[in-house]
Amino acid sequence: MTTQGGRAYSFLINPLSGGGAAPAAVVPVARILRDAGAKVDVTYSPGPHAILDIVDTAVARGEVVVSVGGDGMLSSIAGQVSALGGTLGIVPAGRGNDFARMLGLPSHAGDVARILLEGTPRPIDLLSVRLGDAARRVVAGSVYTGVDAVAGEIVDKVRWLPRKLQYPYAAVHSLATYRPARVSVVIDGENHEFQAATVVVANSGYYGSGMKIAPTAEVDDGLLDVVVIEAASRRGLLQSLPKVYDGAHVDRPEVHVMRGRTVQVSGTPAVPMGGDGEPLGHLPGSAGDAARIDVLPGALNLLLPR
């Protein structure tokens, strides 16, 4: 992981992250690292398949792979870095940055560079997601189905709005048109049935650009926090939305919080599913085809403050 001047880094940038802010965010960080004697390579994301080849090469060289972007960018490479036994760093530069928020990571260039230079690799958990015949996906923060996944689809269509307004706008509009689903949530073999507005399987406590959906979640406890919000009136859900930002929603009677290591989710209708801001598909209709989410304890070495 070291060169004569210190660590070596391979920065991977999603140029669309943060409404195009990611490329500018990396410049001062890379400058500080180079001034400190580190070797820094910067690559703009060439697509999902080519980027994995870049990760392979970087890890083989002993370089720290650095995700520059948001939660989607992080999740797109975290699984590969984990599988190869590499180390990952983060430059938060997306719209949500919820995983960075969970970890208390700074956004100021000097502070980010200091963590990359002096931080300690710490093992954190990841999520493994299997949905139908699709290939396994690895997600860092959370997997969700229902009104929040609908909101994620809306966010992708309203990039013309200022970043701070995109998620609140999407949340309100998705709540106004949501269709509750009859879901089966099997946690470590125990089945639970709900008429639900949303189901969230969380490694990180935050999603949706700052919503504290799973207040008790920890990224290194080897457990998944499962949050189910039962269907209520649209007015009731709209009134409870502000409570999600500080985690107070878990005190409401329609909110259920459970924990486990393996979660299977199925139900009807086939509402969207998402993971870390990216679409995953739709909720399977039968238990035999249920989406399966497993925790991967200590799967990823992530550079964090000492």
Short mmCIF file of C-alpha atoms in Angstrom, two decimals:
data_model
loop_
_atom_site.label_atom_id
_atom_site.label_comp_id
_atom_site.label_asym_id
_atom_site.label_seq_id
_atom_site.Cartn_x
_atom_site.Cartn_y
_atom_site.Cartn_z
CA MET A 1 0.00 0.00 0.00
CA THR A 2 2.98 2.29 0.22
CA THR A 3 5.36 4.01 -2.16
CA GLN A 4 8.58 5.78 -1.32
CA GLY A 5 6.55 8.87 -0.42
CA GLY A 6 3.77 7.05 1.42
CA ARG A 7 0.52 5.50 0.35
CA ALA A 8 -0.50 5.19 -3.28
CA TYR A 9 -4.05 5.95 -4.35
CA SER A 10 -6.32 5.18 -7.26
CA PHE A 11 -9.16 7.71 -7.35
CA LEU A 12 -12.29 6.61 -9.19
CA ILE A 13 -14.67 9.46 -9.98
CA ASN A 14 -18.30 9.41 -10.98
CA PRO A 15 -18.40 12.67 -12.99
CA LEU A 16 -22.19 12.93 -12.55
CA SER A 17 -22.15 12.70 -8.75
CA GLY A 18 -23.37 15.73 -6.88
CA GLY A 19 -24.75 17.26 -10.03
CA GLY A 20 -21.27 17.25 -11.54
CA ALA A 21 -19.47 18.41 -8.39
CA ALA A 22 -17.30 15.32 -7.96
CA PRO A 23 -14.49 16.24 -10.40
CA ALA A 24 -13.95 19.58 -8.67
CA ALA A 25 -14.04 17.96 -5.23
CA VAL A 26 -11.12 15.68 -5.99
CA VAL A 27 -8.67 18.34 -7.22
CA PRO A 28 -7.65 19.86 -3.84
CA VAL A 29 -7.58 16.45 -2.15
CA ALA A 30 -5.27 14.99 -4.81
CA ARG A 31 -3.02 18.06 -4.62
CA ILE A 32 -2.57 17.68 -0.86
CA LEU A 33 -1.76 14.00 -1.21
CA ARG A 34 0.80 14.61 -3.94
CA ASP A 35 2.39 17.41 -1.95
CA ALA A 36 2.77 14.89 0.88
CA GLY A 37 4.69 12.57 -1.44
CA ALA A 38 1.91 10.14 -2.29
CA LYS A 39 1.30 8.65 -5.72
CA VAL A 40 -2.17 9.52 -7.02
CA ASP A 41 -3.92 8.22 -10.15
CA VAL A 42 -7.29 9.72 -11.08
CA THR A 43 -9.76 7.95 -13.37
CA TYR A 44 -13.24 9.00 -14.43
CA SER A 45 -15.70 6.14 -14.28
CA PRO A 46 -15.63 4.42 -17.69
CA GLY A 47 -18.67 2.23 -16.96
CA PRO A 48 -19.52 -0.61 -14.56
CA HIS A 49 -17.45 -3.35 -16.19
CA ALA A 50 -14.33 -1.35 -17.01
CA ILE A 51 -14.27 0.20 -13.55
CA LEU A 52 -13.98 -3.23 -11.95
CA ASP A 53 -10.89 -3.93 -14.06
CA ILE A 54 -9.41 -0.69 -12.76
CA VAL A 55 -10.16 -1.78 -9.19
CA ASP A 56 -8.46 -5.13 -9.86
CA THR A 57 -5.31 -3.42 -11.12
CA ALA A 58 -5.21 -0.89 -8.28
CA VAL A 59 -5.58 -3.51 -5.55
CA ALA A 60 -2.95 -5.71 -7.20
CA ARG A 61 -0.55 -2.76 -7.04
CA GLY A 62 -1.29 -2.24 -3.34
CA GLU A 63 -3.05 1.09 -3.92
CA VAL A 64 -5.88 2.47 -1.82
CA VAL A 65 -8.98 2.63 -4.01
CA VAL A 66 -10.78 5.92 -3.40
CA SER A 67 -14.46 6.38 -4.23
CA VAL A 68 -15.19 9.95 -5.34
CA GLY A 69 -18.94 10.48 -5.51
CA GLY A 70 -21.99 9.42 -3.58
CA ASP A 71 -23.43 6.25 -2.12
CA GLY A 72 -24.09 4.67 -5.50
CA MET A 73 -20.47 5.10 -6.57
CA LEU A 74 -19.28 3.67 -3.27
CA SER A 75 -21.46 0.59 -3.57
CA SER A 76 -20.44 0.03 -7.20
CA ILE A 77 -16.85 -0.69 -6.17
CA ALA A 78 -17.02 -1.70 -2.48
CA GLY A 79 -17.84 -5.32 -3.24
CA GLN A 80 -14.91 -5.71 -5.63
CA VAL A 81 -12.46 -4.05 -3.24
CA SER A 82 -13.76 -6.35 -0.49
CA ALA A 83 -13.47 -9.49 -2.61
CA LEU A 84 -9.85 -8.67 -3.46
CA GLY A 85 -8.87 -7.80 0.11
CA GLY A 86 -8.11 -4.18 -0.73
CA THR A 87 -8.57 -0.94 1.18
CA LEU A 88 -11.13 1.73 0.30
CA GLY A 89 -11.14 5.46 0.96
CA ILE A 90 -13.99 7.92 0.47
CA VAL A 91 -14.19 11.47 -0.88
CA PRO A 92 -17.86 12.39 -0.27
CA ALA A 93 -19.08 14.21 -3.39
CA GLY A 94 -22.59 12.94 -4.10
CA ARG A 95 -26.12 14.18 -3.60
CA GLY A 96 -26.77 12.18 -0.45
CA ASN A 97 -23.42 11.05 1.03
CA ASP A 98 -25.35 9.06 3.60
CA PHE A 99 -22.68 6.43 4.23
CA ALA A 100 -20.09 9.13 4.80
CA ARG A 101 -22.56 10.83 7.13
CA MET A 102 -22.98 7.59 9.07
CA LEU A 103 -19.23 7.34 9.52
CA GLY A 104 -18.85 10.99 10.47
CA LEU A 105 -16.54 11.63 7.53
CA PRO A 106 -15.78 15.27 6.69
CA SER A 107 -16.22 16.94 3.31
CA HIS A 108 -13.52 19.63 3.63
CA ALA A 109 -10.59 18.79 1.36
CA GLY A 110 -7.93 19.14 4.04
CA ASP A 111 -9.77 16.87 6.47
CA VAL A 112 -10.49 14.29 3.76
CA ALA A 113 -6.83 14.24 2.72
CA ARG A 114 -5.69 13.84 6.31
CA ILE A 115 -7.83 10.73 6.74
CA LEU A 116 -6.52 9.27 3.49
CA LEU A 117 -2.94 9.93 4.58
CA GLU A 118 -3.14 9.04 8.26
CA GLY A 119 -6.33 7.00 8.67
CA THR A 120 -6.46 3.41 9.82
CA PRO A 121 -8.11 0.63 7.79
CA ARG A 122 -11.12 -0.55 9.78
CA PRO A 123 -13.30 -3.55 8.88
CA ILE A 124 -16.94 -2.67 8.26
CA ASP A 125 -19.95 -4.72 7.19
CA LEU A 126 -21.53 -4.81 3.74
CA LEU A 127 -24.82 -6.18 2.41
CA SER A 128 -25.16 -8.98 -0.13
CA VAL A 129 -28.34 -8.74 -2.23
CA ARG A 130 -29.81 -11.47 -4.43
CA LEU A 131 -32.92 -10.60 -6.42
CA GLY A 132 -34.36 -13.23 -8.74
CA ASP A 133 -31.95 -14.45 -11.40
CA ALA A 134 -29.88 -11.27 -11.29
CA ALA A 135 -26.27 -11.48 -10.22
CA ARG A 136 -25.46 -10.83 -6.59
CA ARG A 137 -25.09 -7.16 -5.73
CA VAL A 138 -23.08 -5.75 -2.84
CA VAL A 139 -24.45 -2.64 -1.14
CA ALA A 140 -22.85 -0.57 1.60
CA GLY A 141 -25.74 1.32 3.19
CA SER A 142 -29.25 -0.10 2.79
CA VAL A 143 -31.73 -1.94 0.60
CA TYR A 144 -35.34 -0.77 0.52
CA THR A 145 -38.65 -1.39 -1.17
CA GLY A 146 -41.81 0.65 -1.29
CA VAL A 147 -42.38 4.37 -1.18
CA ASP A 148 -38.70 5.19 -0.65
CA ALA A 149 -37.65 3.27 -3.76
CA VAL A 150 -40.31 5.17 -5.70
CA ALA A 151 -38.80 8.38 -4.30
CA GLY A 152 -35.39 7.24 -5.57
CA GLU A 153 -36.81 6.94 -9.07
CA ILE A 154 -38.24 10.45 -8.81
CA VAL A 155 -34.89 11.88 -7.65
CA ASP A 156 -33.29 10.65 -10.85
CA LYS A 157 -35.87 12.64 -12.84
CA VAL A 158 -35.54 15.96 -10.99
CA ARG A 159 -31.84 16.70 -11.27
CA TRP A 160 -32.87 20.17 -12.44
CA LEU A 161 -33.81 20.99 -8.84
CA PRO A 162 -31.19 22.23 -6.38
CA ARG A 163 -29.57 19.28 -4.62
CA LYS A 164 -31.04 20.14 -1.21
CA LEU A 165 -34.56 20.03 -2.62
CA GLN A 166 -34.37 16.83 -4.66
CA TYR A 167 -34.95 14.28 -1.89
CA PRO A 168 -37.66 16.25 0.00
CA TYR A 169 -39.48 16.86 -3.29
CA ALA A 170 -39.28 13.18 -4.20
CA ALA A 171 -40.39 12.05 -0.74
CA VAL A 172 -43.52 14.22 -0.77
CA HIS A 173 -44.48 13.23 -4.31
CA SER A 174 -43.93 9.52 -3.72
CA LEU A 175 -46.01 9.62 -0.54
CA ALA A 176 -48.81 11.36 -2.41
CA THR A 177 -49.07 8.49 -4.90
CA TYR A 178 -47.81 5.44 -3.00
CA ARG A 179 -49.44 2.03 -3.15
CA PRO A 180 -49.01 -0.06 0.02
CA ALA A 181 -47.77 -3.62 -0.44
CA ARG A 182 -48.61 -6.79 1.40
CA VAL A 183 -45.14 -7.98 2.32
CA SER A 184 -43.55 -10.98 3.93
CA VAL A 185 -40.35 -10.20 5.83
CA VAL A 186 -38.45 -13.29 6.99
CA ILE A 187 -35.66 -12.49 9.44
CA ASP A 188 -33.34 -15.37 10.34
CA GLY A 189 -36.15 -17.79 9.49
CA GLU A 190 -38.95 -16.00 11.39
CA ASN A 191 -41.76 -14.68 9.20
CA HIS A 192 -43.50 -11.32 9.71
CA GLU A 193 -46.44 -10.09 7.60
CA PHE A 194 -47.22 -6.41 7.03
CA GLN A 195 -49.31 -4.08 4.94
CA ALA A 196 -46.39 -1.76 4.44
CA ALA A 197 -45.49 1.58 2.94
CA THR A 198 -41.81 0.70 3.05
CA VAL A 199 -39.32 -1.93 4.20
CA VAL A 200 -35.69 -0.96 4.80
CA VAL A 201 -32.86 -3.40 5.45
CA ALA A 202 -30.07 -1.23 6.81
CA ASN A 203 -26.38 -1.49 7.51
CA SER A 204 -26.09 2.30 7.80
CA GLY A 205 -28.49 4.40 9.84
CA TYR A 206 -28.93 7.05 7.13
CA TYR A 207 -30.49 7.12 3.69
CA GLY A 208 -32.38 9.54 1.45
CA SER A 209 -29.94 12.43 1.98
CA GLY A 210 -29.92 12.61 5.74
CA MET A 211 -32.97 10.62 6.88
CA LYS A 212 -32.07 8.68 10.03
CA ILE A 213 -34.16 5.69 9.06
CA ALA A 214 -32.42 3.15 11.33
CA PRO A 215 -31.17 4.98 14.44
CA THR A 216 -29.67 1.90 16.11
CA ALA A 217 -27.79 0.61 13.05
CA GLU A 218 -24.02 0.12 13.27
CA VAL A 219 -21.72 -0.63 10.34
CA ASP A 220 -19.55 -3.07 12.28
CA ASP A 221 -21.94 -5.09 14.45
CA GLY A 222 -22.56 -7.99 12.06
CA LEU A 223 -26.30 -7.31 12.08
CA LEU A 224 -28.95 -5.83 9.79
CA ASP A 225 -31.52 -3.39 11.12
CA VAL A 226 -34.91 -3.98 9.50
CA VAL A 227 -37.32 -1.05 9.61
CA VAL A 228 -40.90 -1.57 8.46
CA ILE A 229 -43.30 1.35 8.23
CA GLU A 230 -46.83 0.02 8.02
CA ALA A 231 -49.26 1.62 5.61
CA ALA A 232 -51.08 4.60 7.09
CA SER A 233 -53.05 7.45 5.60
CA ARG A 234 -51.14 9.67 3.21
CA ARG A 235 -51.71 12.54 5.59
CA GLY A 236 -50.26 10.52 8.46
CA LEU A 237 -47.19 9.57 6.47
CA LEU A 238 -46.65 13.16 5.35
CA GLN A 239 -46.93 14.32 8.95
CA SER A 240 -44.40 11.74 10.13
CA LEU A 241 -41.87 12.48 7.37
CA PRO A 242 -40.00 15.20 9.34
CA LYS A 243 -39.52 12.75 12.23
CA VAL A 244 -37.39 10.48 10.03
CA TYR A 245 -34.62 13.08 9.93
CA ASP A 246 -33.85 12.69 13.63
CA GLY A 247 -34.96 9.07 14.06
CA ALA A 248 -38.05 9.94 16.12
CA HIS A 249 -40.28 8.00 13.70
CA VAL A 250 -39.33 4.72 15.40
CA ASP A 251 -41.52 5.71 18.38
CA ARG A 252 -44.63 5.71 16.22
CA PRO A 253 -46.91 2.64 16.50
CA GLU A 254 -46.82 1.92 12.75
CA VAL A 255 -43.02 1.59 12.76
CA HIS A 256 -41.37 -1.75 13.55
CA VAL A 257 -37.63 -2.23 14.10
CA MET A 258 -36.10 -5.70 14.05
CA ARG A 259 -32.60 -7.12 13.70
CA GLY A 260 -31.01 -10.16 12.12
CA ARG A 261 -28.36 -11.50 9.80
CA THR A 262 -30.44 -12.75 6.86
CA VAL A 263 -33.58 -11.08 5.54
CA GLN A 264 -35.91 -12.29 2.80
CA VAL A 265 -38.56 -9.94 1.41
CA SER A 266 -41.44 -10.65 -0.97
CA GLY A 267 -44.94 -9.32 -1.57
CA THR A 268 -47.44 -7.70 -3.88
CA PRO A 269 -47.82 -5.49 -5.79
CA ALA A 270 -44.38 -5.52 -7.42
CA VAL A 271 -43.19 -2.16 -6.08
CA PRO A 272 -39.65 -0.97 -6.87
CA MET A 273 -36.60 -1.97 -4.86
CA GLY A 274 -33.45 0.11 -4.51
CA GLY A 275 -30.06 0.07 -2.85
CA ASP A 276 -27.97 3.13 -1.98
CA GLY A 277 -29.83 5.31 -4.46
CA GLU A 278 -29.64 2.84 -7.34
CA PRO A 279 -32.54 0.76 -8.73
CA LEU A 280 -32.33 -2.98 -8.07
CA GLY A 281 -35.55 -4.20 -9.67
CA HIS A 282 -38.98 -4.96 -8.20
CA LEU A 283 -40.24 -6.75 -5.12
CA PRO A 284 -40.69 -10.48 -5.92
CA GLY A 285 -44.25 -11.71 -5.57
CA SER A 286 -43.62 -15.08 -3.93
CA ALA A 287 -41.62 -16.37 -0.98
CA GLY A 288 -39.85 -18.82 -3.26
CA ASP A 289 -38.40 -15.93 -5.27
CA ALA A 290 -37.89 -13.59 -2.32
CA ALA A 291 -35.17 -10.98 -2.40
CA ARG A 292 -32.46 -12.14 -0.02
CA ILE A 293 -30.21 -9.75 1.88
CA ASP A 294 -27.31 -11.06 3.97
CA VAL A 295 -24.88 -9.18 6.13
CA LEU A 296 -21.21 -9.61 5.23
CA PRO A 297 -19.50 -9.00 8.59
CA GLY A 298 -16.22 -7.10 8.47
CA ALA A 299 -16.10 -7.49 4.71
CA LEU A 300 -14.45 -4.20 3.74
CA ASN A 301 -11.37 -2.41 5.02
CA LEU A 302 -12.22 1.28 5.00
CA LEU A 303 -9.85 4.15 5.83
CA LEU A 304 -11.26 6.00 8.83
CA PRO A 305 -9.86 8.54 11.33
CA ARG A 306 -7.53 7.09 13.94
#
